[in-house]
Amino acid sequence: MADNARAKKLADLIREVVAQKLQRGIKDPRLGSHVTITDTRVTGDLREATVFYTVYGDDEDRASAAAGLESAKGVLRSAVGAAAGTKFTPTLAFVADALPENAKTIEDLLDKARASDAQVREVSSGAQYAGEADPYRKPGEDEDDEGTAAE
């Protein structure tokens, strides 16, 4: 079993090689400039690598990019093997990164919170205090109230 530093170095190398090969070496129109490699993880035994990617576009673009990556898997693995120089080249698995969907969900929740805050601000704009503006007693004020309370 390899140490974590070696697995991390191999993961970084795989990410760079796959990104460069997708940009320059593969002529598949499904894998144009709208595919971005976001992260790569390698198992502890250096046998399997998971490559996370995002696709700029709609669901049809995502599906075609996934098919393109599956068809280019052998070429990409060969490029990784040539660059890594290891005894065994890890198998590649491509997984669509959920980061854009998570970011969109967070943005939607923030927009909902902003709308709720604006509604509360609008409702409270003409409101007045239920009691006095400053309900706390200050020293030196209302001394007769203290005298009447003792009686």
PDB file of C-alpha atoms in Angstrom:
ATOM      1  CA  MET A   1       0.000   0.000   0.000  1.00  0.00           C
ATOM      2  CA  ALA A   2       1.331   3.394  -0.973  1.00  0.00           C
ATOM      3  CA  ASP A   3       1.505   6.350   1.339  1.00  0.00           C
ATOM      4  CA  ASN A   4      -0.943   9.239   1.061  1.00  0.00           C
ATOM      5  CA  ALA A   5       1.660  11.657  -0.308  1.00  0.00           C
ATOM      6  CA  ARG A   6       2.347   9.376  -3.268  1.00  0.00           C
ATOM      7  CA  ALA A   7      -1.370   8.931  -3.951  1.00  0.00           C
ATOM      8  CA  LYS A   8      -1.838  12.720  -3.796  1.00  0.00           C
ATOM      9  CA  LYS A   9       1.033  13.305  -6.235  1.00  0.00           C
ATOM     10  CA  LEU A  10      -0.368  10.722  -8.628  1.00  0.00           C
ATOM     11  CA  ALA A  11      -3.848  12.258  -8.360  1.00  0.00           C
ATOM     12  CA  ASP A  12      -2.454  15.706  -9.186  1.00  0.00           C
ATOM     13  CA  LEU A  13      -0.530  14.281 -12.149  1.00  0.00           C
ATOM     14  CA  ILE A  14      -3.624  12.483 -13.453  1.00  0.00           C
ATOM     15  CA  ARG A  15      -5.699  15.665 -13.176  1.00  0.00           C
ATOM     16  CA  GLU A  16      -3.130  17.671 -15.154  1.00  0.00           C
ATOM     17  CA  VAL A  17      -2.563  15.014 -17.827  1.00  0.00           C
ATOM     18  CA  VAL A  18      -6.274  14.386 -18.384  1.00  0.00           C
ATOM     19  CA  ALA A  19      -7.026  18.123 -18.577  1.00  0.00           C
ATOM     20  CA  GLN A  20      -4.218  18.749 -21.060  1.00  0.00           C
ATOM     21  CA  LYS A  21      -5.165  15.746 -23.170  1.00  0.00           C
ATOM     22  CA  LEU A  22      -8.801  16.831 -23.255  1.00  0.00           C
ATOM     23  CA  GLN A  23      -7.776  20.331 -24.293  1.00  0.00           C
ATOM     24  CA  ARG A  24      -5.237  19.431 -26.953  1.00  0.00           C
ATOM     25  CA  GLY A  25      -5.094  15.730 -27.764  1.00  0.00           C
ATOM     26  CA  ILE A  26      -8.653  14.506 -28.199  1.00  0.00           C
ATOM     27  CA  LYS A  27     -10.601  15.618 -31.243  1.00  0.00           C
ATOM     28  CA  ASP A  28     -14.019  14.451 -30.036  1.00  0.00           C
ATOM     29  CA  PRO A  29     -16.521  17.313 -30.536  1.00  0.00           C
ATOM     30  CA  ARG A  30     -18.448  16.169 -27.449  1.00  0.00           C
ATOM     31  CA  LEU A  31     -15.416  17.056 -25.323  1.00  0.00           C
ATOM     32  CA  GLY A  32     -14.914  20.617 -26.433  1.00  0.00           C
ATOM     33  CA  SER A  33     -13.728  23.404 -24.201  1.00  0.00           C
ATOM     34  CA  HIS A  34     -16.817  23.139 -21.993  1.00  0.00           C
ATOM     35  CA  VAL A  35     -15.500  20.151 -19.941  1.00  0.00           C
ATOM     36  CA  THR A  36     -13.481  21.057 -16.831  1.00  0.00           C
ATOM     37  CA  ILE A  37     -11.602  18.616 -14.613  1.00  0.00           C
ATOM     38  CA  THR A  38     -12.244  19.696 -11.018  1.00  0.00           C
ATOM     39  CA  ASP A  39     -10.655  16.986  -8.863  1.00  0.00           C
ATOM     40  CA  THR A  40      -8.994  13.585  -8.956  1.00  0.00           C
ATOM     41  CA  ARG A  41      -8.775  10.964  -6.234  1.00  0.00           C
ATOM     42  CA  VAL A  42      -6.651   7.827  -6.226  1.00  0.00           C
ATOM     43  CA  THR A  43      -7.174   4.788  -4.005  1.00  0.00           C
ATOM     44  CA  GLY A  44      -4.496   3.864  -1.489  1.00  0.00           C
ATOM     45  CA  ASP A  45      -3.181   0.988  -3.609  1.00  0.00           C
ATOM     46  CA  LEU A  46      -2.865   3.303  -6.662  1.00  0.00           C
ATOM     47  CA  ARG A  47      -5.043   0.976  -8.769  1.00  0.00           C
ATOM     48  CA  GLU A  48      -8.116   3.135  -9.342  1.00  0.00           C
ATOM     49  CA  ALA A  49      -8.527   6.839  -9.999  1.00  0.00           C
ATOM     50  CA  THR A  50     -11.755   8.821  -9.913  1.00  0.00           C
ATOM     51  CA  VAL A  51     -11.783  11.934 -12.061  1.00  0.00           C
ATOM     52  CA  PHE A  52     -14.437  14.549 -11.243  1.00  0.00           C
ATOM     53  CA  TYR A  53     -15.543  16.883 -14.022  1.00  0.00           C
ATOM     54  CA  THR A  54     -18.072  19.621 -14.704  1.00  0.00           C
ATOM     55  CA  VAL A  55     -19.702  20.509 -17.996  1.00  0.00           C
ATOM     56  CA  TYR A  56     -20.778  23.979 -19.008  1.00  0.00           C
ATOM     57  CA  GLY A  57     -24.145  23.602 -20.653  1.00  0.00           C
ATOM     58  CA  ASP A  58     -27.486  21.858 -20.314  1.00  0.00           C
ATOM     59  CA  ASP A  59     -28.373  18.226 -19.592  1.00  0.00           C
ATOM     60  CA  GLU A  60     -27.848  17.203 -23.212  1.00  0.00           C
ATOM     61  CA  ASP A  61     -24.291  18.594 -23.128  1.00  0.00           C
ATOM     62  CA  ARG A  62     -23.616  16.735 -19.876  1.00  0.00           C
ATOM     63  CA  ALA A  63     -24.839  13.443 -21.331  1.00  0.00           C
ATOM     64  CA  SER A  64     -22.785  13.820 -24.499  1.00  0.00           C
ATOM     65  CA  ALA A  65     -19.679  14.767 -22.487  1.00  0.00           C
ATOM     66  CA  ALA A  66     -20.120  11.685 -20.286  1.00  0.00           C
ATOM     67  CA  ALA A  67     -20.348   9.489 -23.407  1.00  0.00           C
ATOM     68  CA  GLY A  68     -17.288  11.211 -24.880  1.00  0.00           C
ATOM     69  CA  LEU A  69     -15.249  10.665 -21.725  1.00  0.00           C
ATOM     70  CA  GLU A  70     -16.203   6.988 -21.629  1.00  0.00           C
ATOM     71  CA  SER A  71     -15.124   6.540 -25.249  1.00  0.00           C
ATOM     72  CA  ALA A  72     -11.819   8.386 -24.648  1.00  0.00           C
ATOM     73  CA  LYS A  73     -11.021   6.512 -21.426  1.00  0.00           C
ATOM     74  CA  GLY A  74      -8.412   4.242 -23.054  1.00  0.00           C
ATOM     75  CA  VAL A  75      -6.544   7.096 -24.721  1.00  0.00           C
ATOM     76  CA  LEU A  76      -6.553   9.090 -21.492  1.00  0.00           C
ATOM     77  CA  ARG A  77      -5.323   6.101 -19.469  1.00  0.00           C
ATOM     78  CA  SER A  78      -2.472   5.574 -21.955  1.00  0.00           C
ATOM     79  CA  ALA A  79      -1.478   9.227 -21.620  1.00  0.00           C
ATOM     80  CA  VAL A  80      -1.538   8.943 -17.826  1.00  0.00           C
ATOM     81  CA  GLY A  81       0.614   5.794 -17.977  1.00  0.00           C
ATOM     82  CA  ALA A  82       3.183   7.481 -20.198  1.00  0.00           C
ATOM     83  CA  ALA A  83       3.376  10.508 -17.912  1.00  0.00           C
ATOM     84  CA  ALA A  84       3.355   8.638 -14.596  1.00  0.00           C
ATOM     85  CA  GLY A  85       5.931   5.957 -15.368  1.00  0.00           C
ATOM     86  CA  THR A  86       4.468   3.628 -12.744  1.00  0.00           C
ATOM     87  CA  LYS A  87       4.350  -0.169 -12.891  1.00  0.00           C
ATOM     88  CA  PHE A  88       0.563  -0.177 -13.069  1.00  0.00           C
ATOM     89  CA  THR A  89      -1.493   2.605 -14.599  1.00  0.00           C
ATOM     90  CA  PRO A  90      -4.645   3.239 -12.559  1.00  0.00           C
ATOM     91  CA  THR A  91      -8.021   2.653 -14.137  1.00  0.00           C
ATOM     92  CA  LEU A  92      -9.983   5.838 -14.695  1.00  0.00           C
ATOM     93  CA  ALA A  93     -13.579   6.418 -13.651  1.00  0.00           C
ATOM     94  CA  PHE A  94     -15.262   9.681 -14.608  1.00  0.00           C
ATOM     95  CA  VAL A  95     -17.852  11.159 -12.244  1.00  0.00           C
ATOM     96  CA  ALA A  96     -19.843  14.321 -12.851  1.00  0.00           C
ATOM     97  CA  ASP A  97     -19.077  16.756 -10.055  1.00  0.00           C
ATOM     98  CA  ALA A  98     -22.109  17.888  -8.043  1.00  0.00           C
ATOM     99  CA  LEU A  99     -20.532  21.241  -7.203  1.00  0.00           C
ATOM    100  CA  PRO A 100     -22.528  23.370  -9.689  1.00  0.00           C
ATOM    101  CA  GLU A 101     -25.844  21.893  -8.541  1.00  0.00           C
ATOM    102  CA  ASN A 102     -24.915  22.448  -4.892  1.00  0.00           C
ATOM    103  CA  ALA A 103     -23.915  26.030  -5.632  1.00  0.00           C
ATOM    104  CA  LYS A 104     -27.215  26.638  -7.429  1.00  0.00           C
ATOM    105  CA  THR A 105     -29.145  25.222  -4.462  1.00  0.00           C
ATOM    106  CA  ILE A 106     -27.259  27.500  -2.076  1.00  0.00           C
ATOM    107  CA  GLU A 107     -27.897  30.521  -4.339  1.00  0.00           C
ATOM    108  CA  ASP A 108     -31.614  29.690  -4.444  1.00  0.00           C
ATOM    109  CA  LEU A 109     -31.728  29.472  -0.640  1.00  0.00           C
ATOM    110  CA  LEU A 110     -29.882  32.792  -0.306  1.00  0.00           C
ATOM    111  CA  ASP A 111     -32.307  34.446  -2.740  1.00  0.00           C
ATOM    112  CA  LYS A 112     -35.228  33.127  -0.694  1.00  0.00           C
ATOM    113  CA  ALA A 113     -33.653  34.492   2.512  1.00  0.00           C
ATOM    114  CA  ARG A 114     -33.084  37.900   0.865  1.00  0.00           C
ATOM    115  CA  ALA A 115     -36.726  38.014  -0.229  1.00  0.00           C
ATOM    116  CA  SER A 116     -37.874  37.114   3.277  1.00  0.00           C
ATOM    117  CA  ASP A 117     -35.624  39.792   4.799  1.00  0.00           C
ATOM    118  CA  ALA A 118     -36.973  42.381   2.366  1.00  0.00           C
ATOM    119  CA  GLN A 119     -40.529  41.423   3.273  1.00  0.00           C
ATOM    120  CA  VAL A 120     -39.815  41.757   7.005  1.00  0.00           C
ATOM    121  CA  ARG A 121     -38.090  45.117   6.406  1.00  0.00           C
ATOM    122  CA  GLU A 122     -41.105  46.346   4.424  1.00  0.00           C
ATOM    123  CA  VAL A 123     -43.593  45.274   7.095  1.00  0.00           C
ATOM    124  CA  SER A 124     -41.578  46.804   9.921  1.00  0.00           C
ATOM    125  CA  SER A 125     -40.844  50.115   8.180  1.00  0.00           C
ATOM    126  CA  GLY A 126     -43.828  51.962   9.726  1.00  0.00           C
ATOM    127  CA  ALA A 127     -43.937  50.043  12.990  1.00  0.00           C
ATOM    128  CA  GLN A 128     -43.603  51.647  16.412  1.00  0.00           C
ATOM    129  CA  TYR A 129     -42.372  50.309  19.700  1.00  0.00           C
ATOM    130  CA  ALA A 130     -44.926  48.513  21.868  1.00  0.00           C
ATOM    131  CA  GLY A 131     -43.862  50.557  24.882  1.00  0.00           C
ATOM    132  CA  GLU A 132     -41.505  53.469  25.133  1.00  0.00           C
ATOM    133  CA  ALA A 133     -38.600  53.832  22.771  1.00  0.00           C
ATOM    134  CA  ASP A 134     -36.139  53.131  25.606  1.00  0.00           C
ATOM    135  CA  PRO A 135     -37.710  50.794  28.196  1.00  0.00           C
ATOM    136  CA  TYR A 136     -34.733  50.805  30.559  1.00  0.00           C
ATOM    137  CA  ARG A 137     -34.486  53.041  33.603  1.00  0.00           C
ATOM    138  CA  LYS A 138     -31.537  55.325  33.868  1.00  0.00           C
ATOM    139  CA  PRO A 139     -29.940  56.463  37.139  1.00  0.00           C
ATOM    140  CA  GLY A 140     -31.281  59.789  38.363  1.00  0.00           C
ATOM    141  CA  GLU A 141     -34.620  59.548  36.573  1.00  0.00           C
ATOM    142  CA  ASP A 142     -37.976  58.724  38.123  1.00  0.00           C
ATOM    143  CA  GLU A 143     -36.896  59.042  41.747  1.00  0.00           C
ATOM    144  CA  ASP A 144     -40.509  59.516  42.890  1.00  0.00           C
ATOM    145  CA  ASP A 145     -41.351  56.077  41.530  1.00  0.00           C
ATOM    146  CA  GLU A 146     -38.861  54.542  43.962  1.00  0.00           C
ATOM    147  CA  GLY A 147     -40.368  56.447  46.891  1.00  0.00           C
ATOM    148  CA  THR A 148     -43.937  55.387  46.114  1.00  0.00           C
ATOM    149  CA  ALA A 149     -42.915  51.778  45.700  1.00  0.00           C
ATOM    150  CA  ALA A 150     -41.574  51.658  49.322  1.00  0.00           C
ATOM    151  CA  GLU A 151     -44.863  52.791  50.888  1.00  0.00           C
TER     152      GLU A 151
END
